[in-house]
JSON list of C-alpha atoms in Angstrom, two decimals:
[
{"chain": "A", "resi": 1, "resn": "LYS", "atom": "CA", "xyz": [15.85, -0.93, -28.71]},
{"chain": "A", "resi": 2, "resn": "GLN", "atom": "CA", "xyz": [18.42, -2.91, -28.40]},
{"chain": "A", "resi": 3, "resn": "PHE", "atom": "CA", "xyz": [21.17, -0.62, -28.40]},
{"chain": "A", "resi": 4, "resn": "THR", "atom": "CA", "xyz": [19.79, 1.54, -25.87]},
{"chain": "A", "resi": 5, "resn": "SER", "atom": "CA", "xyz": [19.43, -1.40, -23.30]},
{"chain": "A", "resi": 6, "resn": "MET", "atom": "CA", "xyz": [22.90, -3.07, -23.78]},
{"chain": "A", "resi": 7, "resn": "ALA", "atom": "CA", "xyz": [23.92, 0.84, -23.26]},
{"chain": "A", "resi": 8, "resn": "ILE", "atom": "CA", "xyz": [22.79, 0.81, -19.84]},
{"chain": "A", "resi": 9, "resn": "MET", "atom": "CA", "xyz": [23.10, -3.45, -19.42]},
{"chain": "A", "resi": 10, "resn": "ILE", "atom": "CA", "xyz": [27.66, -2.79, -20.04]},
{"chain": "A", "resi": 11, "resn": "LEU", "atom": "CA", "xyz": [26.81, 0.54, -16.99]},
{"chain": "A", "resi": 12, "resn": "ILE", "atom": "CA", "xyz": [25.06, -1.49, -14.76]},
{"chain": "A", "resi": 13, "resn": "GLU", "atom": "CA", "xyz": [27.95, -4.35, -15.67]},
{"chain": "A", "resi": 14, "resn": "ARG", "atom": "CA", "xyz": [30.00, -1.50, -14.82]},
{"chain": "A", "resi": 15, "resn": "GLY", "atom": "CA", "xyz": [28.52, -0.42, -11.65]},
{"chain": "A", "resi": 16, "resn": "VAL", "atom": "CA", "xyz": [27.32, 3.36, -12.45]},
{"chain": "A", "resi": 17, "resn": "ALA", "atom": "CA", "xyz": [23.81, 1.99, -12.96]},
{"chain": "A", "resi": 18, "resn": "ALA", "atom": "CA", "xyz": [21.85, -0.58, -11.13]},
{"chain": "A", "resi": 19, "resn": "LEU", "atom": "CA", "xyz": [18.52, -2.37, -12.60]},
{"chain": "A", "resi": 20, "resn": "ASN", "atom": "CA", "xyz": [16.03, -1.27, -9.11]},
{"chain": "A", "resi": 21, "resn": "ASP", "atom": "CA", "xyz": [17.88, 3.06, -9.60]},
{"chain": "A", "resi": 22, "resn": "LYS", "atom": "CA", "xyz": [14.87, 5.09, -9.76]},
{"chain": "A", "resi": 23, "resn": "ILE", "atom": "CA", "xyz": [15.10, 7.29, -12.76]},
{"chain": "A", "resi": 24, "resn": "LYS", "atom": "CA", "xyz": [14.19, 10.04, -10.84]},
{"chain": "A", "resi": 25, "resn": "ILE", "atom": "CA", "xyz": [17.77, 9.42, -10.05]},
{"chain": "A", "resi": 26, "resn": "TYR", "atom": "CA", "xyz": [18.90, 10.51, -13.36]},
{"chain": "A", "resi": 27, "resn": "PHE", "atom": "CA", "xyz": [15.77, 13.16, -13.96]},
{"chain": "A", "resi": 28, "resn": "PRO", "atom": "CA", "xyz": [15.83, 14.22, -11.51]},
{"chain": "A", "resi": 29, "resn": "ASP", "atom": "CA", "xyz": [12.59, 17.37, -13.17]},
{"chain": "A", "resi": 30, "resn": "ALA", "atom": "CA", "xyz": [10.75, 13.55, -13.93]},
{"chain": "A", "resi": 31, "resn": "PRO", "atom": "CA", "xyz": [7.00, 13.99, -12.54]},
{"chain": "A", "resi": 32, "resn": "GLY", "atom": "CA", "xyz": [5.92, 13.19, -10.14]},
{"chain": "A", "resi": 33, "resn": "GLU", "atom": "CA", "xyz": [4.08, 9.70, -11.07]},
{"chain": "A", "resi": 34, "resn": "TRP", "atom": "CA", "xyz": [8.29, 8.51, -11.73]},
{"chain": "A", "resi": 35, "resn": "ASP", "atom": "CA", "xyz": [8.50, 8.50, -8.25]},
{"chain": "A", "resi": 36, "resn": "ASN", "atom": "CA", "xyz": [8.89, 4.48, -7.93]},
{"chain": "A", "resi": 37, "resn": "MET", "atom": "CA", "xyz": [9.96, 4.10, -11.54]},
{"chain": "A", "resi": 38, "resn": "THR", "atom": "CA", "xyz": [13.19, 2.11, -11.99]},
{"chain": "A", "resi": 39, "resn": "ILE", "atom": "CA", "xyz": [15.61, 1.15, -15.70]},
{"chain": "A", "resi": 40, "resn": "PHE", "atom": "CA", "xyz": [14.28, -2.51, -14.28]},
{"chain": "A", "resi": 41, "resn": "HIS", "atom": "CA", "xyz": [10.53, -1.09, -15.51]},
{"chain": "A", "resi": 42, "resn": "LEU", "atom": "CA", "xyz": [12.23, 0.71, -18.40]},
{"chain": "A", "resi": 43, "resn": "LEU", "atom": "CA", "xyz": [14.23, -2.40, -20.00]},
{"chain": "A", "resi": 44, "resn": "THR", "atom": "CA", "xyz": [11.12, -4.72, -19.59]},
{"chain": "A", "resi": 45, "resn": "HIS", "atom": "CA", "xyz": [7.68, -2.15, -20.35]},
{"chain": "A", "resi": 46, "resn": "THR", "atom": "CA", "xyz": [6.91, -2.38, -17.11]},
{"chain": "A", "resi": 47, "resn": "SER", "atom": "CA", "xyz": [7.01, 1.17, -16.07]},
{"chain": "A", "resi": 48, "resn": "GLY", "atom": "CA", "xyz": [3.30, 1.76, -17.01]},
{"chain": "A", "resi": 49, "resn": "MET", "atom": "CA", "xyz": [4.25, 5.26, -18.26]},
{"chain": "A", "resi": 50, "resn": "GLY", "atom": "CA", "xyz": [2.14, 6.95, -20.50]},
{"chain": "A", "resi": 51, "resn": "ALA", "atom": "CA", "xyz": [2.81, 10.24, -22.86]},
{"chain": "A", "resi": 52, "resn": "TYR", "atom": "CA", "xyz": [5.19, 12.78, -21.65]},
{"chain": "A", "resi": 53, "resn": "PRO", "atom": "CA", "xyz": [3.11, 15.63, -20.56]},
{"chain": "A", "resi": 54, "resn": "LEU", "atom": "CA", "xyz": [3.79, 18.78, -22.28]},
{"chain": "A", "resi": 55, "resn": "ASP", "atom": "CA", "xyz": [5.81, 20.46, -20.23]},
{"chain": "A", "resi": 56, "resn": "PHE", "atom": "CA", "xyz": [8.64, 17.72, -20.01]},
{"chain": "A", "resi": 57, "resn": "ASN", "atom": "CA", "xyz": [11.62, 18.47, -19.72]},
{"chain": "A", "resi": 58, "resn": "PHE", "atom": "CA", "xyz": [13.36, 15.81, -22.32]},
{"chain": "A", "resi": 59, "resn": "ARG", "atom": "CA", "xyz": [17.36, 17.27, -21.62]},
{"chain": "A", "resi": 60, "resn": "PHE", "atom": "CA", "xyz": [19.03, 15.11, -20.03]},
{"chain": "A", "resi": 61, "resn": "GLY", "atom": "CA", "xyz": [21.38, 16.83, -16.42]},
{"chain": "A", "resi": 62, "resn": "ALA", "atom": "CA", "xyz": [21.07, 20.21, -15.48]},
{"chain": "A", "resi": 63, "resn": "GLY", "atom": "CA", "xyz": [23.02, 23.01, -17.70]},
{"chain": "A", "resi": 64, "resn": "VAL", "atom": "CA", "xyz": [22.29, 21.38, -21.66]},
{"chain": "A", "resi": 65, "resn": "VAL", "atom": "CA", "xyz": [21.69, 23.24, -24.02]}
]
């Protein structure tokens, strides 16, 4: 968790991402329940996210094999 959060904070520091970015920017196929979830919510464990849906695509971005 520390490495992931540090990597995200580096992206934020470089201006590539922002803490208030919605997760759906990076995972457009995410369930509708995630519409208001932000990077901040995930980093602070306040997203309220439960288990992934059974049909959720874990691959990042379109066309990834």
